[in-house]
Amino acid sequence: MTTVYDDVGDQAAGDVPMRRIAFTINGARKIAEVEPRLLLAHLIRRGVGLTGTHMGCDTTNCGACTVLVDGKPIKSCTMLAVQADGHEITTVEGLASASELHPLQEGFRAEHGLQCGFCTPGMMLAAKALLDVNPDPTEEDVRWALSGNLCRCTGYQNIVKSVLWAAAKLRSQSAG
Amino acid sequence: MTALDEIKIGGLGASRKRVEDSRFIRGRGNYTDDIVLPGMLHMEILRSPLAHARIVSIDTSKAWQIPGVHLVLTGEMMATRNLAWMPTLSYDTQAVLATDKVRFQGQEVACVIADDPYIAKDACEAIEVEYEPLPVIVNPEQALAEAAPIIRDDKTGTTSNVIFNWEVGDAAGTESAFARADKISRLRLHYPRSHPSPIECCGSIADFNRATSKLTVYMTTQAPHIIRAAVALVAELPEHMIRIVSPDIGGGFGNKVPVYPGYVCSILASILLERPVKWIEDKTGNLISTGFARDIYLDGELALREDGKILAVRMHVDSDHGAFFSDAQPSKFKIGLLHSTFACYDVPVGHITARGTYTNKAPGGVAYRCSFRVTEAMFFQERMIHQAAIDLGMDAAEFRRINLVPDDAFPYRTPFGFLTDSGQYGKCLDVGLKAIGYEDFRKQQAQAKANGRLLGLGISTMTEPLGAGNSREYDILGIKMFDSAELKIHMTGKALLRTGSKSQGQGHETTWAQIVAHELGIPAEDVVVEEGDTDTAPFGMGTYASRSTPVAGAAVAMVSRKIRAKARKLAAHLLEVSEEDLEWELGRFYVRGAADRGVTITECALAAYTNMPDGMEPGLENTAYYDPPNLTWPFAVYIVTVEVDPATGVWDVLNMVAVDDCGVRINPMIVEGQIMGGLTEAYAMANMQFITFDAEGNCVGANYMDYLLPTAWETPGYELHSEVVTPSPHHPIGAKGIGECAAVGGPAAFVNAVMDAITDTGVRNIDMPLLPDRVWEAITKRRDVSGAPPVRTD
């Protein structure tokens, strides 16, 4: 992320400390010069330009900014970009392949698991982290796994159904 | 040629999958914060830490020194451009940036525009403000006290903190009915302050182009055309040089109707700097300064006859609006549609007095997932009904049945002047009672009680007025509350539809196309829907108060019919018969008596551009402005069963049944989604979600660690019923509003269930939310529990 400052003479901006980091995002390797205080969510949104990761609450409560870091769900509003150095990040933009949607994306559409869509990327990534370790979850498992993600539109019932839909599809794919 | 299958083409009644999902599931939505413009700067706001204080001085010199800072705005600078104050949507004024004093914690004091939001935040922290604290008022009682400090001393001649006194009904008739009553049931309660809190906060990107003199503002607004008018008035810019674009919105719920200072500051900054300026609020800013809801105190009384008949209703309410009266209400109704209360009951007479007061809290009173204060109206009603049944020693369901408006009484004039359009209230109640297993549950409840367990069942039944106007009665700032749709049929029969409403998750792109499919037989997938850009969308009042389907949806049907009328002329020309000889079936005109001689709507569309009759204006486009004759009146029955733990006061939902009669359902899947979302907000209100203030006016609930919203873990499951369908007699396709019913009617069902479980204590009321400590206090101390903010006693 590059910031261009106005030239203000003696009070030079040159001493803003920068760190170089290398990371992988949705399979693509990237290098960035970042201020140490830059949040990972801002690196993803403003630096890489992937705006599917949303900022909801700034306090790690709502989960709209959930991404996977080395496969684990992380709230990217409370992780520093420098902490992502050397790690692998997956965002909502990395869920679908070139030709088809991820079953979670299909499931959310099929079961009306979203309304305004703002929480949806975080929900799907939290759900992916669950299904990666538990391919056959109960409704209770899903509710617990998503309890760090807030939705104000749906009342969750259809989100839970969406995840169970995706789990069933993934199981049938791996069985086939 | 066989007629089209309406469900297959995505017409009325099809649970069509949503069009908008395709972008949202890919992370390709386009929310305000996703928009990046060349040369864009970033704005951050400095807010007041105190609830009431005189501003002694503001020193911005250190902020200006920070590299990357382009502009620091204060109230003093705004005042030189006559922008320190702005008019509100309720004929009051609101400070944009404070000049004389701050009047609530979180009020906007200054803002910084910089290259980067981090720099802007740094610079805000470098601004030094000296405050002289003033006494703080946190509730109406304090505001009305004799020696109370005057909060709005900015308005010359202001001698009290009263905003308005408003009255409706028949005071004398009500008085005489109370004199005749066998019993009078009284209830006092407080509906706590709450925040709609969509996950996406508010924000704007103002882009003033000096070369064209045009101002474009991308912003989180539910009502872009109202904003355009407001900007024209506030910024004194010509309206045709203002373009408001409302992109995808991450939830609104009423929070994104008002005009906020941040919008105005970003606009002025862009004009001054001639560069795009982005302002994205953080969550604390959103929670402490933008559109609060509720915060209203009830003194309610019902005059009752021994046999259970309600003779009269009387209410006095005190409403806490915070420091500025800035919620949008229809101008004739200062306390919104509170007087729709008791509309589903056959009550002969009633009287309501309402008083609005200023306090040192953020502006309040927005319609949070409801039609203008209707949530409060129905909560008061259903809590009073619950208590009246207890006071009469009657069964709660039976008491309702005796008083519900009967099916043959429609249209029914309520004691406060509304005309309810239709309904089958008794049938809905029957469906709900059967679904919850009413008789069985009462037996279980008695058995459980014998074992020391507390089970409870709560009912809430209500109709609510959805879809303002008609324009005779409903306006905001004098602008009549109609809505609009514009339909363009291309020569290949594909279509572009635009409306004056603005979806925030309701799925208009999906459902509006279904109405076109129903009216014209054009498959829904061939209709693209656009909203939210004032340069292209026809003028409309936006989406809130469940008005989209009743008003804009009706406009979609009406514009489709205009198109069909022209298509009929084209069909007559193509078939060489007179219009009178044509019959219509979905998607096709044919010659009466010769069904195989026909033309499709697609063929008519082609003819409109290639083969129109002599003298006919080419093209197949039209616009409809729809002014509804009445509001639509859906009916709902919500029934909840709970178990309360007497040792801790914790309560769990056992079952919840929702019976919604919202007339014709355009897309049942989306309707059910709306109901489940509303039920969850109802559960939240009853269980955990409120924002209170301490005696110093500090907002307790300024982030999601303190402001509790339910997650998937605690949210109960719901059983939805759609068996009863009473079409609206005046809506073109028989639909009624639905988006907010569950949030409006739901809270009382939960509260009534808990109160039912602890009836034996004799406690009449626990204020929401029914936190475990409040329930435990009621059970153990056997006294009502108030949730009103605490007051300084020293």
PDB file of N, CA and C in Angstrom, chain B residues 411-479:
ATOM      1  N   PRO B 411     -64.193  -2.504   5.568  1.00  0.00           N
ATOM      2  CA  PRO B 411     -63.121  -1.725   6.204  1.00  0.00           C
ATOM      3  C   PRO B 411     -63.559  -1.191   7.553  1.00  0.00           C
ATOM      4  N   TYR B 412     -62.630  -1.243   8.504  1.00  0.00           N
ATOM      5  CA  TYR B 412     -62.973  -0.942   9.889  1.00  0.00           C
ATOM      6  C   TYR B 412     -62.286   0.347  10.324  1.00  0.00           C
ATOM      7  N   ARG B 413     -63.059   1.267  10.905  1.00  0.00           N
ATOM      8  CA  ARG B 413     -62.520   2.550  11.368  1.00  0.00           C
ATOM      9  C   ARG B 413     -62.056   2.405  12.808  1.00  0.00           C
ATOM     10  N   THR B 414     -60.775   2.640  13.054  1.00  0.00           N
ATOM     11  CA  THR B 414     -60.250   2.487  14.414  1.00  0.00           C
ATOM     12  C   THR B 414     -60.579   3.741  15.238  1.00  0.00           C
ATOM     13  N   PRO B 415     -60.472   3.642  16.555  1.00  0.00           N
ATOM     14  CA  PRO B 415     -60.838   4.801  17.382  1.00  0.00           C
ATOM     15  C   PRO B 415     -59.957   6.021  17.115  1.00  0.00           C
ATOM     16  N   PHE B 416     -58.810   5.804  16.471  1.00  0.00           N
ATOM     17  CA  PHE B 416     -57.924   6.944  16.217  1.00  0.00           C
ATOM     18  C   PHE B 416     -57.915   7.338  14.736  1.00  0.00           C
ATOM     19  N   GLY B 417     -58.891   6.833  13.983  1.00  0.00           N
ATOM     20  CA  GLY B 417     -59.123   7.361  12.647  1.00  0.00           C
ATOM     21  C   GLY B 417     -58.574   6.580  11.478  1.00  0.00           C
ATOM     22  N   PHE B 418     -57.816   5.518  11.725  1.00  0.00           N
ATOM     23  CA  PHE B 418     -57.351   4.702  10.608  1.00  0.00           C
ATOM     24  C   PHE B 418     -58.491   3.856  10.052  1.00  0.00           C
ATOM     25  N   LEU B 419     -58.326   3.429   8.793  1.00  0.00           N
ATOM     26  CA  LEU B 419     -59.295   2.531   8.181  1.00  0.00           C
ATOM     27  C   LEU B 419     -58.546   1.251   7.802  1.00  0.00           C
ATOM     28  N   THR B 420     -58.727   0.198   8.606  1.00  0.00           N
ATOM     29  CA  THR B 420     -58.028  -1.053   8.294  1.00  0.00           C
ATOM     30  C   THR B 420     -58.718  -1.711   7.106  1.00  0.00           C
ATOM     31  N   ASP B 421     -57.916  -2.338   6.205  1.00  0.00           N
ATOM     32  CA  ASP B 421     -58.492  -2.725   4.912  1.00  0.00           C
ATOM     33  C   ASP B 421     -59.109  -4.106   4.872  1.00  0.00           C
ATOM     34  N   SER B 422     -58.532  -5.088   5.561  1.00  0.00           N
ATOM     35  CA  SER B 422     -59.048  -6.454   5.456  1.00  0.00           C
ATOM     36  C   SER B 422     -58.335  -7.346   6.450  1.00  0.00           C
ATOM     37  N   GLY B 423     -58.880  -8.520   6.680  1.00  0.00           N
ATOM     38  CA  GLY B 423     -58.210  -9.460   7.564  1.00  0.00           C
ATOM     39  C   GLY B 423     -59.126 -10.588   7.996  1.00  0.00           C
ATOM     40  N   GLN B 424     -58.491 -11.663   8.480  1.00  0.00           N
ATOM     41  CA  GLN B 424     -59.230 -12.803   9.048  1.00  0.00           C
ATOM     42  C   GLN B 424     -58.533 -13.121  10.370  1.00  0.00           C
ATOM     43  N   TYR B 425     -58.773 -12.249  11.319  1.00  0.00           N
ATOM     44  CA  TYR B 425     -57.985 -12.284  12.551  1.00  0.00           C
ATOM     45  C   TYR B 425     -58.229 -13.567  13.361  1.00  0.00           C
ATOM     46  N   GLY B 426     -59.508 -13.921  13.496  1.00  0.00           N
ATOM     47  CA  GLY B 426     -59.833 -15.099  14.308  1.00  0.00           C
ATOM     48  C   GLY B 426     -59.204 -16.363  13.732  1.00  0.00           C
ATOM     49  N   LYS B 427     -59.229 -16.465  12.405  1.00  0.00           N
ATOM     50  CA  LYS B 427     -58.673 -17.646  11.753  1.00  0.00           C
ATOM     51  C   LYS B 427     -57.159 -17.739  12.002  1.00  0.00           C
ATOM     52  N   CYS B 428     -56.490 -16.600  11.906  1.00  0.00           N
ATOM     53  CA  CYS B 428     -55.042 -16.590  12.171  1.00  0.00           C
ATOM     54  C   CYS B 428     -54.751 -17.038  13.611  1.00  0.00           C
ATOM     55  N   LEU B 429     -55.559 -16.549  14.542  1.00  0.00           N
ATOM     56  CA  LEU B 429     -55.357 -16.919  15.944  1.00  0.00           C
ATOM     57  C   LEU B 429     -55.544 -18.424  16.129  1.00  0.00           C
ATOM     58  N   ASP B 430     -56.573 -18.970  15.466  1.00  0.00           N
ATOM     59  CA  ASP B 430     -56.807 -20.417  15.548  1.00  0.00           C
ATOM     60  C   ASP B 430     -55.607 -21.207  15.040  1.00  0.00           C
ATOM     61  N   VAL B 431     -55.060 -20.771  13.891  1.00  0.00           N
ATOM     62  CA  VAL B 431     -53.900 -21.468  13.315  1.00  0.00           C
ATOM     63  C   VAL B 431     -52.739 -21.441  14.304  1.00  0.00           C
ATOM     64  N   GLY B 432     -52.522 -20.275  14.913  1.00  0.00           N
ATOM     65  CA  GLY B 432     -51.410 -20.144  15.849  1.00  0.00           C
ATOM     66  C   GLY B 432     -51.579 -20.995  17.095  1.00  0.00           C
ATOM     67  N   LEU B 433     -52.783 -20.985  17.650  1.00  0.00           N
ATOM     68  CA  LEU B 433     -53.030 -21.751  18.881  1.00  0.00           C
ATOM     69  C   LEU B 433     -52.891 -23.246  18.626  1.00  0.00           C
ATOM     70  N   LYS B 434     -53.382 -23.667  17.458  1.00  0.00           N
ATOM     71  CA  LYS B 434     -53.271 -25.092  17.112  1.00  0.00           C
ATOM     72  C   LYS B 434     -51.793 -25.475  16.945  1.00  0.00           C
ATOM     73  N   ALA B 435     -51.055 -24.609  16.258  1.00  0.00           N
ATOM     74  CA  ALA B 435     -49.642 -24.923  15.974  1.00  0.00           C
ATOM     75  C   ALA B 435     -48.819 -25.030  17.254  1.00  0.00           C
ATOM     76  N   ILE B 436     -49.112 -24.189  18.223  1.00  0.00           N
ATOM     77  CA  ILE B 436     -48.317 -24.213  19.457  1.00  0.00           C
ATOM     78  C   ILE B 436     -48.830 -25.313  20.396  1.00  0.00           C
ATOM     79  N   GLY B 437     -50.009 -25.866  20.092  1.00  0.00           N
ATOM     80  CA  GLY B 437     -50.610 -26.878  20.965  1.00  0.00           C
ATOM     81  C   GLY B 437     -51.090 -26.247  22.256  1.00  0.00           C
ATOM     82  N   TYR B 438     -51.962 -25.262  22.133  1.00  0.00           N
ATOM     83  CA  TYR B 438     -52.303 -24.384  23.252  1.00  0.00           C
ATOM     84  C   TYR B 438     -52.821 -25.140  24.468  1.00  0.00           C
ATOM     85  N   GLU B 439     -53.847 -25.967  24.244  1.00  0.00           N
ATOM     86  CA  GLU B 439     -54.466 -26.659  25.390  1.00  0.00           C
ATOM     87  C   GLU B 439     -53.454 -27.565  26.079  1.00  0.00           C
ATOM     88  N   ASP B 440     -52.684 -28.295  25.256  1.00  0.00           N
ATOM     89  CA  ASP B 440     -51.682 -29.208  25.831  1.00  0.00           C
ATOM     90  C   ASP B 440     -50.648 -28.440  26.644  1.00  0.00           C
ATOM     91  N   PHE B 441     -50.233 -27.305  26.085  1.00  0.00           N
ATOM     92  CA  PHE B 441     -49.197 -26.560  26.786  1.00  0.00           C
ATOM     93  C   PHE B 441     -49.701 -26.072  28.138  1.00  0.00           C
ATOM     94  N   ARG B 442     -50.961 -25.631  28.177  1.00  0.00           N
ATOM     95  CA  ARG B 442     -51.498 -25.162  29.461  1.00  0.00           C
ATOM     96  C   ARG B 442     -51.477 -26.290  30.504  1.00  0.00           C
ATOM     97  N   LYS B 443     -51.747 -27.521  30.042  1.00  0.00           N
ATOM     98  CA  LYS B 443     -51.691 -28.673  30.978  1.00  0.00           C
ATOM     99  C   LYS B 443     -50.256 -28.913  31.456  1.00  0.00           C
ATOM    100  N   GLN B 444     -49.313 -28.880  30.482  1.00  0.00           N
ATOM    101  CA  GLN B 444     -47.892 -29.066  30.844  1.00  0.00           C
ATOM    102  C   GLN B 444     -47.443 -28.004  31.837  1.00  0.00           C
ATOM    103  N   GLN B 445     -47.932 -26.804  31.581  1.00  0.00           N
ATOM    104  CA  GLN B 445     -47.537 -25.666  32.417  1.00  0.00           C
ATOM    105  C   GLN B 445     -47.982 -25.897  33.865  1.00  0.00           C
ATOM    106  N   ALA B 446     -49.209 -26.396  34.001  1.00  0.00           N
ATOM    107  CA  ALA B 446     -49.745 -26.649  35.349  1.00  0.00           C
ATOM    108  C   ALA B 446     -48.952 -27.752  36.037  1.00  0.00           C
ATOM    109  N   GLN B 447     -48.628 -28.804  35.270  1.00  0.00           N
ATOM    110  CA  GLN B 447     -47.851 -29.908  35.853  1.00  0.00           C
ATOM    111  C   GLN B 447     -46.463 -29.435  36.276  1.00  0.00           C
ATOM    112  N   ALA B 448     -45.843 -28.649  35.372  1.00  0.00           N
ATOM    113  CA  ALA B 448     -44.491 -28.158  35.658  1.00  0.00           C
ATOM    114  C   ALA B 448     -44.491 -27.308  36.930  1.00  0.00           C
ATOM    115  N   LYS B 449     -45.545 -26.504  37.057  1.00  0.00           N
ATOM    116  CA  LYS B 449     -45.640 -25.623  38.221  1.00  0.00           C
ATOM    117  C   LYS B 449     -45.665 -26.428  39.517  1.00  0.00           C
ATOM    118  N   ALA B 450     -46.384 -27.544  39.446  1.00  0.00           N
ATOM    119  CA  ALA B 450     -46.452 -28.417  40.628  1.00  0.00           C
ATOM    120  C   ALA B 450     -45.070 -28.929  41.005  1.00  0.00           C
ATOM    121  N   ASN B 451     -44.167 -28.984  39.987  1.00  0.00           N
ATOM    122  CA  ASN B 451     -42.799 -29.454  40.250  1.00  0.00           C
ATOM    123  C   ASN B 451     -41.807 -28.312  40.436  1.00  0.00           C
ATOM    124  N   GLY B 452     -42.321 -27.110  40.583  1.00  0.00           N
ATOM    125  CA  GLY B 452     -41.433 -25.967  40.832  1.00  0.00           C
ATOM    126  C   GLY B 452     -40.791 -25.386  39.583  1.00  0.00           C
ATOM    127  N   ARG B 453     -41.276 -25.794  38.405  1.00  0.00           N
ATOM    128  CA  ARG B 453     -40.713 -25.250  37.150  1.00  0.00           C
ATOM    129  C   ARG B 453     -41.653 -24.178  36.616  1.00  0.00           C
ATOM    130  N   LEU B 454     -41.046 -23.157  35.992  1.00  0.00           N
ATOM    131  CA  LEU B 454     -41.828 -22.034  35.483  1.00  0.00           C
ATOM    132  C   LEU B 454     -41.885 -22.066  33.957  1.00  0.00           C
ATOM    133  N   LEU B 455     -43.044 -22.492  33.423  1.00  0.00           N
ATOM    134  CA  LEU B 455     -43.261 -22.414  31.978  1.00  0.00           C
ATOM    135  C   LEU B 455     -44.200 -21.247  31.699  1.00  0.00           C
ATOM    136  N   GLY B 456     -44.035 -20.661  30.529  1.00  0.00           N
ATOM    137  CA  GLY B 456     -44.911 -19.545  30.180  1.00  0.00           C
ATOM    138  C   GLY B 456     -45.224 -19.543  28.703  1.00  0.00           C
ATOM    139  N   LEU B 457     -46.383 -18.947  28.382  1.00  0.00           N
ATOM    140  CA  LEU B 457     -46.785 -18.813  26.977  1.00  0.00           C
ATOM    141  C   LEU B 457     -47.215 -17.371  26.740  1.00  0.00           C
ATOM    142  N   GLY B 458     -46.668 -16.781  25.700  1.00  0.00           N
ATOM    143  CA  GLY B 458     -47.004 -15.391  25.376  1.00  0.00           C
ATOM    144  C   GLY B 458     -47.575 -15.288  23.981  1.00  0.00           C
ATOM    145  N   ILE B 459     -48.636 -14.483  23.871  1.00  0.00           N
ATOM    146  CA  ILE B 459     -49.279 -14.271  22.576  1.00  0.00           C
ATOM    147  C   ILE B 459     -49.119 -12.799  22.213  1.00  0.00           C
ATOM    148  N   SER B 460     -48.934 -12.562  20.934  1.00  0.00           N
ATOM    149  CA  SER B 460     -49.028 -11.194  20.432  1.00  0.00           C
ATOM    150  C   SER B 460     -49.810 -11.234  19.127  1.00  0.00           C
ATOM    151  N   THR B 461     -50.890 -10.460  19.061  1.00  0.00           N
ATOM    152  CA  THR B 461     -51.675 -10.381  17.831  1.00  0.00           C
ATOM    153  C   THR B 461     -51.727  -8.920  17.419  1.00  0.00           C
ATOM    154  N   MET B 462     -51.543  -8.666  16.150  1.00  0.00           N
ATOM    155  CA  MET B 462     -51.552  -7.245  15.757  1.00  0.00           C
ATOM    156  C   MET B 462     -51.709  -7.075  14.259  1.00  0.00           C
ATOM    157  N   THR B 463     -52.315  -5.950  13.901  1.00  0.00           N
ATOM    158  CA  THR B 463     -52.258  -5.478  12.519  1.00  0.00           C
ATOM    159  C   THR B 463     -51.503  -4.161  12.557  1.00  0.00           C
ATOM    160  N   GLU B 464     -50.839  -3.829  11.466  1.00  0.00           N
ATOM    161  CA  GLU B 464     -50.103  -2.562  11.479  1.00  0.00           C
ATOM    162  C   GLU B 464     -50.237  -1.870  10.137  1.00  0.00           C
ATOM    163  N   PRO B 465     -50.154  -0.535  10.154  1.00  0.00           N
ATOM    164  CA  PRO B 465     -50.328   0.250   8.924  1.00  0.00           C
ATOM    165  C   PRO B 465     -49.036   0.326   8.132  1.00  0.00           C
ATOM    166  N   LEU B 466     -49.014  -0.280   6.953  1.00  0.00           N
ATOM    167  CA  LEU B 466     -47.781  -0.319   6.172  1.00  0.00           C
ATOM    168  C   LEU B 466     -47.994   0.244   4.780  1.00  0.00           C
ATOM    169  N   GLY B 467     -47.064   1.089   4.358  1.00  0.00           N
ATOM    170  CA  GLY B 467     -47.088   1.603   3.000  1.00  0.00           C
ATOM    171  C   GLY B 467     -47.571   3.030   2.883  1.00  0.00           C
ATOM    172  N   ALA B 468     -46.943   3.942   3.646  1.00  0.00           N
ATOM    173  CA  ALA B 468     -47.337   5.358   3.539  1.00  0.00           C
ATOM    174  C   ALA B 468     -46.909   5.893   2.163  1.00  0.00           C
ATOM    175  N   GLY B 469     -47.781   6.779   1.514  1.00  0.00           N
ATOM    176  CA  GLY B 469     -49.023   7.359   1.940  1.00  0.00           C
ATOM    177  C   GLY B 469     -50.259   6.504   1.901  1.00  0.00           C
ATOM    178  N   ASN B 470     -51.440   7.138   1.867  1.00  0.00           N
ATOM    179  CA  ASN B 470     -51.851   8.080   0.819  1.00  0.00           C
ATOM    180  C   ASN B 470     -51.300   9.491   1.025  1.00  0.00           C
ATOM    181  N   SER B 471     -51.223  10.225  -0.056  1.00  0.00           N
ATOM    182  CA  SER B 471     -50.536  11.511   0.032  1.00  0.00           C
ATOM    183  C   SER B 471     -51.392  12.596   0.689  1.00  0.00           C
ATOM    184  N   ARG B 472     -52.685  12.379   0.834  1.00  0.00           N
ATOM    185  CA  ARG B 472     -53.512  13.361   1.559  1.00  0.00           C
ATOM    186  C   ARG B 472     -53.031  13.471   3.000  1.00  0.00           C
ATOM    187  N   GLU B 473     -52.643  12.350   3.561  1.00  0.00           N
ATOM    188  CA  GLU B 473     -52.307  12.339   4.992  1.00  0.00           C
ATOM    189  C   GLU B 473     -50.807  12.245   5.265  1.00  0.00           C
ATOM    190  N   TYR B 474     -50.036  11.709   4.293  1.00  0.00           N
ATOM    191  CA  TYR B 474     -48.646  11.406   4.605  1.00  0.00           C
ATOM    192  C   TYR B 474     -47.689  12.198   3.734  1.00  0.00           C
ATOM    193  N   ASP B 475     -46.830  12.956   4.399  1.00  0.00           N
ATOM    194  CA  ASP B 475     -45.764  13.650   3.694  1.00  0.00           C
ATOM    195  C   ASP B 475     -44.582  13.768   4.647  1.00  0.00           C
ATOM    196  N   ILE B 476     -43.403  13.934   4.056  1.00  0.00           N
ATOM    197  CA  ILE B 476     -42.220  14.259   4.853  1.00  0.00           C
ATOM    198  C   ILE B 476     -41.707  15.594   4.349  1.00  0.00           C
ATOM    199  N   LEU B 477     -41.639  16.577   5.231  1.00  0.00           N
ATOM    200  CA  LEU B 477     -41.267  17.947   4.858  1.00  0.00           C
ATOM    201  C   LEU B 477     -42.134  18.459   3.715  1.00  0.00           C
ATOM    202  N   GLY B 478     -43.387  18.028   3.691  1.00  0.00           N
ATOM    203  CA  GLY B 478     -44.294  18.500   2.652  1.00  0.00           C
ATOM    204  C   GLY B 478     -44.243  17.677   1.370  1.00  0.00           C
ATOM    205  N   ILE B 479     -43.226  16.783   1.253  1.00  0.00           N
ATOM    206  CA  ILE B 479     -43.147  15.960   0.040  1.00  0.00           C
ATOM    207  C   ILE B 479     -44.081  14.760   0.222  1.00  0.00           C
TER     208      ILE B 479
END
